[in-house]
Tab-separated table of N, CA and C in Angstrom:
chain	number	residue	atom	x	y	z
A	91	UNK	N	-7.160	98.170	218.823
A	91	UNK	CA	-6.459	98.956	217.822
A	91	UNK	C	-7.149	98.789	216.469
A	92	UNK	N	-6.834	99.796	215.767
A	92	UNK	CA	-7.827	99.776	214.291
A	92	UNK	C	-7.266	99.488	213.441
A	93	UNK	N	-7.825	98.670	212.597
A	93	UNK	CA	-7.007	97.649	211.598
A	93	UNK	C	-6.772	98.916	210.481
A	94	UNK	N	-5.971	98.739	209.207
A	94	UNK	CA	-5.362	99.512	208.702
A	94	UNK	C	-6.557	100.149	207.749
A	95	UNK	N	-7.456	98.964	206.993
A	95	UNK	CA	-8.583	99.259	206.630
A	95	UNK	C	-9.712	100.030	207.214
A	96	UNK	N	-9.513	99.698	208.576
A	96	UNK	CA	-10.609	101.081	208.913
A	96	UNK	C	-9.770	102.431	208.982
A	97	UNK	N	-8.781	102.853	209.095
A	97	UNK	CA	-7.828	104.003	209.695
A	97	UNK	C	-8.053	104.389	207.979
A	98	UNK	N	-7.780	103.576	206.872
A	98	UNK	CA	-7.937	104.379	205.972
A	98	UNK	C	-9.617	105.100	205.546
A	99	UNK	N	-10.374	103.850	205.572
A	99	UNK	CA	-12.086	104.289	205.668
A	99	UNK	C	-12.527	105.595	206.521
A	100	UNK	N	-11.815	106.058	207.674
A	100	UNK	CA	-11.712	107.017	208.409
A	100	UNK	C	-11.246	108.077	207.781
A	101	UNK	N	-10.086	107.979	207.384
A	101	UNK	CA	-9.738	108.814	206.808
A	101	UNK	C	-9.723	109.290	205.148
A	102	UNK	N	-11.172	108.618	204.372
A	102	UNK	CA	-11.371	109.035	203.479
A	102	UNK	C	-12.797	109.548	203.829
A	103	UNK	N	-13.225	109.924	205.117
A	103	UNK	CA	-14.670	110.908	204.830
A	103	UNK	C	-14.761	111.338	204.858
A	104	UNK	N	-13.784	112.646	204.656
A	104	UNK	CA	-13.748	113.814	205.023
A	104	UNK	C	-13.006	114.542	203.515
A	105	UNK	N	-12.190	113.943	202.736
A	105	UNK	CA	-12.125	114.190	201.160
A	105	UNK	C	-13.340	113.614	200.377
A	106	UNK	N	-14.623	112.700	201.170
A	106	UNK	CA	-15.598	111.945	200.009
A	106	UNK	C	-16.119	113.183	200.351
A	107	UNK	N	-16.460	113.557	201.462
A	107	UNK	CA	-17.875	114.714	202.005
A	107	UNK	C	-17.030	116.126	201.071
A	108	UNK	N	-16.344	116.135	200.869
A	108	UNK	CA	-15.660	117.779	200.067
A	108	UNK	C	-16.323	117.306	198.657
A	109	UNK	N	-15.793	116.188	198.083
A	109	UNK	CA	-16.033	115.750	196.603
A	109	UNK	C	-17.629	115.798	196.490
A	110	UNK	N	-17.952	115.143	197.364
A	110	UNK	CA	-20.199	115.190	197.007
A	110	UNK	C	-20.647	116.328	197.112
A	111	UNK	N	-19.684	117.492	198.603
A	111	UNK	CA	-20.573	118.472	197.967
A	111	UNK	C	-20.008	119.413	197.028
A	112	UNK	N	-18.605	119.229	196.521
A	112	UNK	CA	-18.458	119.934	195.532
A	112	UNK	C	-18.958	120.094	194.073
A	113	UNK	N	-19.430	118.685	193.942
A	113	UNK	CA	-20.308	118.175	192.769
A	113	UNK	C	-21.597	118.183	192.748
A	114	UNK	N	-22.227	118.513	194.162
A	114	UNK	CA	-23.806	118.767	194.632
A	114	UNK	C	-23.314	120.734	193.983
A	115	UNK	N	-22.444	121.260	194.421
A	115	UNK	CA	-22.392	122.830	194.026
A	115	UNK	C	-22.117	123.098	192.553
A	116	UNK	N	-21.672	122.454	192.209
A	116	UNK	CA	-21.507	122.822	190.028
A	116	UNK	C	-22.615	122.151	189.692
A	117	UNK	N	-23.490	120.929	190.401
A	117	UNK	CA	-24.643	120.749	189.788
A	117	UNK	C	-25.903	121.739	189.651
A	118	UNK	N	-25.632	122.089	190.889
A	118	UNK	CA	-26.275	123.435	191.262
A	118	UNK	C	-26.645	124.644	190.199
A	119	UNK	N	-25.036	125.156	190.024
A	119	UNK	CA	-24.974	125.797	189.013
A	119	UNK	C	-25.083	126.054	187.849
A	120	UNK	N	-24.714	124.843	187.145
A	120	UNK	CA	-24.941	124.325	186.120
A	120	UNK	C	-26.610	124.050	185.431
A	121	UNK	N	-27.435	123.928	186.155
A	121	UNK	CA	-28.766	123.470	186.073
A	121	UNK	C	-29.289	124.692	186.395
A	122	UNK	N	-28.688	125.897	186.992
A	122	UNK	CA	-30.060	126.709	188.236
A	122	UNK	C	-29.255	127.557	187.594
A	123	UNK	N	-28.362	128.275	188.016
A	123	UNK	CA	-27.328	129.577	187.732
A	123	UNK	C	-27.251	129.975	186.530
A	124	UNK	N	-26.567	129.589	185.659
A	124	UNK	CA	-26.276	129.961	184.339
A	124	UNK	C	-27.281	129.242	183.352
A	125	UNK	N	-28.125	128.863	183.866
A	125	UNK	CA	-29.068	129.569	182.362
A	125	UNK	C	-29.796	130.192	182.497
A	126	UNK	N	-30.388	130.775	184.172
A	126	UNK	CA	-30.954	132.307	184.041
A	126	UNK	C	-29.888	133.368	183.672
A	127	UNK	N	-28.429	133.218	183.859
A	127	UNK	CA	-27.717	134.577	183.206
A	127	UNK	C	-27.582	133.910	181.704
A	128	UNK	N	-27.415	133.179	180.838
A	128	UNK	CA	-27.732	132.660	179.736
A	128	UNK	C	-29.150	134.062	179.163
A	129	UNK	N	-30.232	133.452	180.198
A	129	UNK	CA	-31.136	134.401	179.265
A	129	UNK	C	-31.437	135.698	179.362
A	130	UNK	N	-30.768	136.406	180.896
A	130	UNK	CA	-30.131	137.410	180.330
A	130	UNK	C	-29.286	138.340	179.464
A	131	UNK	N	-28.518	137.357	179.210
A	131	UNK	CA	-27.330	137.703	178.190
A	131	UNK	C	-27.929	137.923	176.732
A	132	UNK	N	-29.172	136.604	176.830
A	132	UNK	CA	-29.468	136.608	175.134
A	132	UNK	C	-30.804	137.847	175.175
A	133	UNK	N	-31.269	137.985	176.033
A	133	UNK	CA	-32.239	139.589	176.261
A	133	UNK	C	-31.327	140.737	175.867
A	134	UNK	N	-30.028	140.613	176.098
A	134	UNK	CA	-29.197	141.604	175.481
A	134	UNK	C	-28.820	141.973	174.445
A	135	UNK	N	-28.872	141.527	173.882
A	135	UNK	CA	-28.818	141.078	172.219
A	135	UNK	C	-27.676	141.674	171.933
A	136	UNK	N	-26.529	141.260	172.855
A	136	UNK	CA	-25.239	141.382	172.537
A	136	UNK	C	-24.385	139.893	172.324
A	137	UNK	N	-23.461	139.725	171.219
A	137	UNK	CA	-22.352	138.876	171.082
A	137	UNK	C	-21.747	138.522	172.609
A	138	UNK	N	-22.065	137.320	172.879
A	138	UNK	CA	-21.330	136.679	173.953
A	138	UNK	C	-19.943	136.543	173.607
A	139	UNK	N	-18.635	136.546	174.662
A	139	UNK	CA	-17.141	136.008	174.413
A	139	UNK	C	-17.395	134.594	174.641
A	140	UNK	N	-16.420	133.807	173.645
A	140	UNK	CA	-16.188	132.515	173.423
A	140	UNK	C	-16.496	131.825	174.723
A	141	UNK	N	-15.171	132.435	175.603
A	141	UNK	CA	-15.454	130.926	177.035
A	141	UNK	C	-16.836	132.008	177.355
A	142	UNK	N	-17.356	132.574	177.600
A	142	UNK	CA	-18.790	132.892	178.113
A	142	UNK	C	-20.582	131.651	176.997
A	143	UNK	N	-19.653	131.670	176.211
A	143	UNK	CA	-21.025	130.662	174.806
A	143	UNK	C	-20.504	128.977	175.371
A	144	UNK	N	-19.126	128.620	175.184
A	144	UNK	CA	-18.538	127.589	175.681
A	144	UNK	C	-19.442	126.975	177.057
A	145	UNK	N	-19.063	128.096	177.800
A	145	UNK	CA	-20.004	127.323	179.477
A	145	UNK	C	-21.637	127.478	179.302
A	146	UNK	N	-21.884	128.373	178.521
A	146	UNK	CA	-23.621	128.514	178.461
A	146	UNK	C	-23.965	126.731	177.629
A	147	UNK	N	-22.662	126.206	176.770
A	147	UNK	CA	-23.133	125.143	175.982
A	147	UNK	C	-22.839	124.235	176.928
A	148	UNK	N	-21.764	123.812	177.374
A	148	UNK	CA	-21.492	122.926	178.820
A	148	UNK	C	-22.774	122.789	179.590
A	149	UNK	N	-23.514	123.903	180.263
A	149	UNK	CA	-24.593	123.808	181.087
A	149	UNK	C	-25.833	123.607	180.208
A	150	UNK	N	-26.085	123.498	179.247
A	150	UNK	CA	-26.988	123.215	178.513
A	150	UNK	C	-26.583	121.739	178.345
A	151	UNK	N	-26.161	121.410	177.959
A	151	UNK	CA	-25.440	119.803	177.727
A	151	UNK	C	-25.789	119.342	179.028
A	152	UNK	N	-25.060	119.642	180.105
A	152	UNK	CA	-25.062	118.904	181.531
A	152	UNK	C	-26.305	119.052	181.641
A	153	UNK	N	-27.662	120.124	181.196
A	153	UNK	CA	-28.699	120.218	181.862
A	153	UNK	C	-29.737	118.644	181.149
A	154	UNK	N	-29.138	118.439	179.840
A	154	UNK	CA	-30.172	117.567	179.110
A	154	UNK	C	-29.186	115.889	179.614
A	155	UNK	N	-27.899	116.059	179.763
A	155	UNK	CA	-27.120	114.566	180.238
A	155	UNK	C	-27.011	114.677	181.257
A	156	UNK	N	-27.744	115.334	182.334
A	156	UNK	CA	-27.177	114.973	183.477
A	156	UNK	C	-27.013	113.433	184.612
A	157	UNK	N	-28.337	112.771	183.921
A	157	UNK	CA	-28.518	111.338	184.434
A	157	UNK	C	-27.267	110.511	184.572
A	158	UNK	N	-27.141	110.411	183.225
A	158	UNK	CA	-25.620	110.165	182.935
A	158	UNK	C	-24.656	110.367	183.581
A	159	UNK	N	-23.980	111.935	183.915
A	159	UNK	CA	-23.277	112.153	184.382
A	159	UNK	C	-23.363	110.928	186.107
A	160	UNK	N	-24.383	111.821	186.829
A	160	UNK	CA	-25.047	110.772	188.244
A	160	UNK	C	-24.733	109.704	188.000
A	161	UNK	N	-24.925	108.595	187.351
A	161	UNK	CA	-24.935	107.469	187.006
A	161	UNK	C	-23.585	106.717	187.145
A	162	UNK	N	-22.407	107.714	185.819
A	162	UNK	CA	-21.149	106.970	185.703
A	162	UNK	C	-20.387	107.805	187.664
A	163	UNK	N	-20.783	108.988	188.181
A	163	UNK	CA	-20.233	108.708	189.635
A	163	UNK	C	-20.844	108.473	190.397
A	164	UNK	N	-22.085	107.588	190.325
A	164	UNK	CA	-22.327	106.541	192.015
A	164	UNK	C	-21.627	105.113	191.175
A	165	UNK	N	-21.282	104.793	189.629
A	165	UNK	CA	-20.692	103.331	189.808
A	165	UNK	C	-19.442	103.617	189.961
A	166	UNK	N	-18.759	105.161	190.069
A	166	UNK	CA	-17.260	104.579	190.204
A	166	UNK	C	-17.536	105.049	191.775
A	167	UNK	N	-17.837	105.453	192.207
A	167	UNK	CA	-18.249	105.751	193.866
A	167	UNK	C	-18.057	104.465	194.799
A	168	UNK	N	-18.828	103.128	194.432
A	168	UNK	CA	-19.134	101.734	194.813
A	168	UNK	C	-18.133	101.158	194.548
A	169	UNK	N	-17.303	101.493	194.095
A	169	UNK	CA	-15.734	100.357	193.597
A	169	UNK	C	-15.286	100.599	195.253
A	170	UNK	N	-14.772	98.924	195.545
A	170	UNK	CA	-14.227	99.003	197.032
A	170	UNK	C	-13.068	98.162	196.216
């Protein structure tokens, strides 16, 4: 019979595997996606809406901190 510690270890790999690749997919995006429509937008030489400048600055940010970001979730990742 499986001690309680493994039944839970079991049953957290299947919410870790959603979380890595959900954070493997906004990294994605964040880095690759929106700042080629970024430089479309600014080829347009139209006024962006607020949350549209907001996420172009987010992904610019995440693109130059992203180490960081990696960093602080593999040490909270390793907490047992």
């Amino acid at each position: 019979m499986l001690s309680l510690k493994s039944k839970v270890k079991h049953a957290m790999v299947y919410p870790s595997v959603i979380v890595f690749v959900t954070i493997a997919v906004i990294s994605i995006i964040m880095l690759f996606v929106i700042p080629k429509f970024a430089e479309i937008y600014s080829s347009a030489g139209q006024a962006l809406p607020l949350p549209t400048q907001i996420l172009i600055n987010i992904s610019n940010n995440f693109g130059k901190n992203s180490h960081s970001f990696y960093y602080f979730i593999s040490r909270t990742n390793h907490r047992h």
